[in-house]
mmCIF file of C-alpha atoms in Angstrom:
data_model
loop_
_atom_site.group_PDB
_atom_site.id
_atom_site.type_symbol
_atom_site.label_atom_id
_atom_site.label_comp_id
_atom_site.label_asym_id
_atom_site.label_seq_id
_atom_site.Cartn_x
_atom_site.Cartn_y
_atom_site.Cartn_z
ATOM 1 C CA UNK A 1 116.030 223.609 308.028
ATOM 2 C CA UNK A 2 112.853 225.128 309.182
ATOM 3 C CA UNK A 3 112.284 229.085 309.785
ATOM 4 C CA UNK A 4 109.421 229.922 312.315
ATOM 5 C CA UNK A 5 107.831 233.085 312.229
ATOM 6 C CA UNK A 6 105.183 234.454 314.460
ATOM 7 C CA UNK A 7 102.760 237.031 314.844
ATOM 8 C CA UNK A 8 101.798 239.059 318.013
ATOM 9 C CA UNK A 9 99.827 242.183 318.666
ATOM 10 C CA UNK A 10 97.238 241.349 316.259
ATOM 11 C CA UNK A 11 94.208 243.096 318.299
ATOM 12 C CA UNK A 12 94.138 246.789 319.331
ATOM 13 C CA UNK A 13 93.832 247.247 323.529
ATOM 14 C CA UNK A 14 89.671 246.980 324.698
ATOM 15 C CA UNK A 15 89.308 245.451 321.322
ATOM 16 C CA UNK A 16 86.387 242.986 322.996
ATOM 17 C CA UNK A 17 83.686 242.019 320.569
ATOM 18 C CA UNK A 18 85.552 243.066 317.020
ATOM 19 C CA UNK A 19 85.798 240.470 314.250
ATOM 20 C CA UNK A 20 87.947 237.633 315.123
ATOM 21 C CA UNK A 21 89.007 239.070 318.736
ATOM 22 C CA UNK A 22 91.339 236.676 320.596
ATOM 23 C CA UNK A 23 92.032 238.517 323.998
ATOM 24 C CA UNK A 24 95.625 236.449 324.410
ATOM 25 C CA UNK A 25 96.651 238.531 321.325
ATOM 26 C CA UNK A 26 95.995 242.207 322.332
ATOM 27 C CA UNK A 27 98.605 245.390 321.756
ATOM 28 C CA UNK A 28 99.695 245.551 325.228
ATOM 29 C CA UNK A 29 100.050 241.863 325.975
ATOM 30 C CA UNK A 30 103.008 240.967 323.513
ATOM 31 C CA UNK A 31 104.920 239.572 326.335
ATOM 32 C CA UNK A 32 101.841 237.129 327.507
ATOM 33 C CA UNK A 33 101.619 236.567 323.778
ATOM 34 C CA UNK A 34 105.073 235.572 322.751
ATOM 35 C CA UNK A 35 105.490 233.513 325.876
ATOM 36 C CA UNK A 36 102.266 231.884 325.053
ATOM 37 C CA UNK A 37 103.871 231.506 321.233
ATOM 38 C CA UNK A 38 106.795 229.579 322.828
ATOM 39 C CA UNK A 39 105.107 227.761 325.172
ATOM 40 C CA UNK A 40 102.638 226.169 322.801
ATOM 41 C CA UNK A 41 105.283 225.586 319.649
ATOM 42 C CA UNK A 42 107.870 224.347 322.155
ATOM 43 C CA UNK A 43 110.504 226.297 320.541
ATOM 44 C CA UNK A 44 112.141 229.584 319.924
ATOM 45 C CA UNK A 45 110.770 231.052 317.181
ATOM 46 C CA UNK A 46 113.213 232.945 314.638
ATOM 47 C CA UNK A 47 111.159 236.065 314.219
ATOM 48 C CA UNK A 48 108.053 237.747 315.782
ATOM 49 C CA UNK A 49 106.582 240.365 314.230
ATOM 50 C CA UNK A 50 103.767 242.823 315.299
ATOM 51 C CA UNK A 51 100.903 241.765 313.675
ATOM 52 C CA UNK A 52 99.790 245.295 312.307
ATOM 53 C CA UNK A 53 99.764 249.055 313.074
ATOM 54 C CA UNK A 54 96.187 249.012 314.989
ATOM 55 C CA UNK A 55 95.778 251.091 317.750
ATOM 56 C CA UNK A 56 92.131 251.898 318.153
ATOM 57 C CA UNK A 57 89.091 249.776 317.632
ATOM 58 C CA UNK A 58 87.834 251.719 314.846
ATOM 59 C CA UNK A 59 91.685 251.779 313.678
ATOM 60 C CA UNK A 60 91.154 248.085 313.351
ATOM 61 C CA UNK A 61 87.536 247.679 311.590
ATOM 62 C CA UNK A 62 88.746 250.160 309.279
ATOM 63 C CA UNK A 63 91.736 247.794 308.350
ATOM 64 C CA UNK A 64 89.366 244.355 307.998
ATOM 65 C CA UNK A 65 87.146 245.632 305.620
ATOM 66 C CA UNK A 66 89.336 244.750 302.794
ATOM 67 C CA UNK A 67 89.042 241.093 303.721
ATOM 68 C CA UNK A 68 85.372 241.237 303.292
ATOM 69 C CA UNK A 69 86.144 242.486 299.836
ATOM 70 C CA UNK A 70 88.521 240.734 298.233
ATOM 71 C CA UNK A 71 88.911 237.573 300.338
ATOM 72 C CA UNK A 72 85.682 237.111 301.268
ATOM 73 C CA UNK A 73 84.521 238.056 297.756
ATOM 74 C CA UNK A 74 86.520 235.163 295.958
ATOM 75 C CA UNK A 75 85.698 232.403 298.124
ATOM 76 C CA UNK A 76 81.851 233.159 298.165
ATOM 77 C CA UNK A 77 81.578 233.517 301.404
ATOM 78 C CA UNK A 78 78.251 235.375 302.690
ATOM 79 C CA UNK A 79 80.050 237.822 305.005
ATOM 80 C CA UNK A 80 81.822 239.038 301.481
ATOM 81 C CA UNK A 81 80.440 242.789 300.536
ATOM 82 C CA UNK A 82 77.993 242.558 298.125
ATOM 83 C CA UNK A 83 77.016 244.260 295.565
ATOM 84 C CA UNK A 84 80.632 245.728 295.013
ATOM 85 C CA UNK A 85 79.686 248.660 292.759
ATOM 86 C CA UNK A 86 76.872 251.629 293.086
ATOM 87 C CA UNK A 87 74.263 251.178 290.028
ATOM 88 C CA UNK A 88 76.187 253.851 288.834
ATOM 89 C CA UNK A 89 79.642 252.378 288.557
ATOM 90 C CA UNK A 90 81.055 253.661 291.737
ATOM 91 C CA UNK A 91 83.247 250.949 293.639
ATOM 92 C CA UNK A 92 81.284 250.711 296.463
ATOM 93 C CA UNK A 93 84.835 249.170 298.202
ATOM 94 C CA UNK A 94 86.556 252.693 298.491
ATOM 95 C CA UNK A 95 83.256 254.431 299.794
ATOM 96 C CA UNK A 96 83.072 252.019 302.528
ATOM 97 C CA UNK A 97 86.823 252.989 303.293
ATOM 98 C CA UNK A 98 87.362 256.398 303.261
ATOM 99 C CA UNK A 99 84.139 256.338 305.768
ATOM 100 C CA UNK A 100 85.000 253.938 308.127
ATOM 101 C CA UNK A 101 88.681 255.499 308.164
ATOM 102 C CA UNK A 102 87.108 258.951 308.944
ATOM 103 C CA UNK A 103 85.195 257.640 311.603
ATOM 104 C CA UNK A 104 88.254 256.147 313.092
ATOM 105 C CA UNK A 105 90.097 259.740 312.866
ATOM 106 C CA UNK A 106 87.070 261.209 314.522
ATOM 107 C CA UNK A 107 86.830 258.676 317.223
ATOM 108 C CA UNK A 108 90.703 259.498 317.598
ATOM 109 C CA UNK A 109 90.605 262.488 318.094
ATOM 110 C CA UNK A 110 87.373 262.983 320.423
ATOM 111 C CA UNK A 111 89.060 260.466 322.286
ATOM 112 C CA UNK A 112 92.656 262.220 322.730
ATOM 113 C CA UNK A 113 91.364 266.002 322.512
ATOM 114 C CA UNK A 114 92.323 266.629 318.911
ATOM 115 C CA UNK A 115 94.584 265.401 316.077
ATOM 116 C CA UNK A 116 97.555 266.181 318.159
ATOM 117 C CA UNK A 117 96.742 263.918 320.918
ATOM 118 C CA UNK A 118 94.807 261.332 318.711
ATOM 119 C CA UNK A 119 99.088 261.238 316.913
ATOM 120 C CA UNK A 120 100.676 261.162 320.214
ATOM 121 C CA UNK A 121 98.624 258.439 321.337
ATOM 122 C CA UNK A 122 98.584 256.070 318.580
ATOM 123 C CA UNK A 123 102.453 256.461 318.138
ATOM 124 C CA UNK A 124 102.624 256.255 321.830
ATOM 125 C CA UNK A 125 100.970 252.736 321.891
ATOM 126 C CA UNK A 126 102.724 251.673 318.588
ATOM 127 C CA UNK A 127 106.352 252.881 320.564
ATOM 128 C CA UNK A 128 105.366 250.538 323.659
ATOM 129 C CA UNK A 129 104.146 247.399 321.345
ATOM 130 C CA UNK A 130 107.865 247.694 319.747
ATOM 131 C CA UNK A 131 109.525 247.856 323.391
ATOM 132 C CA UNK A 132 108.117 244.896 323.896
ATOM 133 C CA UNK A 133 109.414 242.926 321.197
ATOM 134 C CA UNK A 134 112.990 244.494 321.637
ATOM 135 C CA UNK A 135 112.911 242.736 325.407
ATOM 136 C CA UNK A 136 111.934 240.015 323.936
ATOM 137 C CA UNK A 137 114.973 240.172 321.650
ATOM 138 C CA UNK A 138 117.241 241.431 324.339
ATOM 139 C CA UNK A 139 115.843 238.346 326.490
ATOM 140 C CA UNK A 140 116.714 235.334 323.662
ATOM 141 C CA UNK A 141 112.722 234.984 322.932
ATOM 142 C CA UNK A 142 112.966 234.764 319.394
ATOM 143 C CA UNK A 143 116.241 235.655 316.934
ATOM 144 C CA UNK A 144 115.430 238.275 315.137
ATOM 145 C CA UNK A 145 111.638 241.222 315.323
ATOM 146 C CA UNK A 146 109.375 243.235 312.444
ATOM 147 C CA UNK A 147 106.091 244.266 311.794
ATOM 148 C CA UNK A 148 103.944 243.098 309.387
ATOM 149 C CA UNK A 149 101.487 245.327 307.580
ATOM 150 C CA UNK A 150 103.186 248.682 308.213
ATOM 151 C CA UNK A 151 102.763 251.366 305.936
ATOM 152 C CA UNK A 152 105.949 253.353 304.752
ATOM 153 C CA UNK A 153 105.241 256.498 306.569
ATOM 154 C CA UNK A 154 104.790 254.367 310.200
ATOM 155 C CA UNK A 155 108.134 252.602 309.132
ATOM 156 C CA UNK A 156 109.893 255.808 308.912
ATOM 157 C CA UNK A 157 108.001 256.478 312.659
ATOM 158 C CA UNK A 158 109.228 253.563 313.807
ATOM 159 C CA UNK A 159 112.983 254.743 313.144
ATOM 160 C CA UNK A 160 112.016 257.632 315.315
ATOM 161 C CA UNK A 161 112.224 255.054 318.069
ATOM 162 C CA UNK A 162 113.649 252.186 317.091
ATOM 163 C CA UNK A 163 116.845 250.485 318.584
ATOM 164 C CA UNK A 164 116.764 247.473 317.421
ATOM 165 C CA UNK A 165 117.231 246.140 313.627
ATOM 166 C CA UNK A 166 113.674 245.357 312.328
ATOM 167 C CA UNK A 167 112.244 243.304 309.480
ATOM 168 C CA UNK A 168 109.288 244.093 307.363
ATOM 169 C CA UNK A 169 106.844 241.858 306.399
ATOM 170 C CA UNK A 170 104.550 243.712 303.182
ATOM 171 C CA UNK A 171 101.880 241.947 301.549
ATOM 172 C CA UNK A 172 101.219 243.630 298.171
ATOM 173 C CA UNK A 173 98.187 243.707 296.642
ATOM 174 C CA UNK A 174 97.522 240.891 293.987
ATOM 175 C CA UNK A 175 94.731 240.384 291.423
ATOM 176 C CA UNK A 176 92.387 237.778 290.366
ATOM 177 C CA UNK A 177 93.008 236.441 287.886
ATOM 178 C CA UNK A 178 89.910 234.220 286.002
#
């Protein structure tokens, strides 16, 4: 027996030109995508699940940069960060971080008129992205939906909402170990 799980809503909406963009796989298009999904694997998959939390463009280069650390980092490749600590010990890594996340708040909430707006609209998107997959449920698309890559304080959002049973796909963080 094989289980076939697939992933949707990778890319935030007007998301054209980040790293890796595929326009079939936007927050907005789930429907196109998991119709594409099917179409393509020429079956019914058990479970989609929403790629990540990614609302904003910013949201989203904020949330690569760890691959440009760590998996970029142990496969040599020359996109990977590098050096990876100030001359003074500082891990360069969190630095870039809590920067590029600030500059995605700020975008945020320029964008939506302040924090309370920038909320509303990011939980407003992530509320439509999980509609989508619950008609998808509701229309035999796929057996069973999650998200992937949700943070505990977005899951406990998400039962704000919510009518349908989700399931949670976490990666944890590992070490290399040499």
């Amino acid at each position: 027996e094989v289980w076939v799980t697939s992933k949707v809503g990778f890319f935030p909406e007007n998301s054209d030109g980040v790293w890796m963009h595929d326009p079939a796989n936007c927050k907005g298009g789930e429907q196109s995508s998991i119709e594409t999904c099917i179409a393509e694997l020429g079956l019914t998959p058990d479970l989609f699940l929403i790629h990540n939390p990614c609302t904003t463009r910013e949201e989203y280069n904020a949330s690569c940069l760890p691959h440009f650390f760590e998996l970029f980092g142990h496969a040599g490749d020359p996109l990977a960060v590098s050096p990876t600590h100030l001359p003074d010990g500082t891990p360069l890594r969190s630095l870039i971080m809590d920067a590029k996340l600030g500059e995605a708040a700020r975008a945020m909430d320029a964008a939506e008129g302040g924090a309370a707006g920038a909320a509303l609209a990011v939980r407003s998107s992530r509320e439509r992205s999980w509609r989508a997959m619950e008609a998808a449920l509701a229309a035999g698309k796929c057996k069973y939906i999650g998200v992937s890559n949700y943070p505990a304080d977005l899951l406990l959002e998400m039962a704000e909402y919510a009518t349908a049973v989700s399931y949670t796909h976490l990666t944890l963080p590992t070490k290399r170990i040499v």
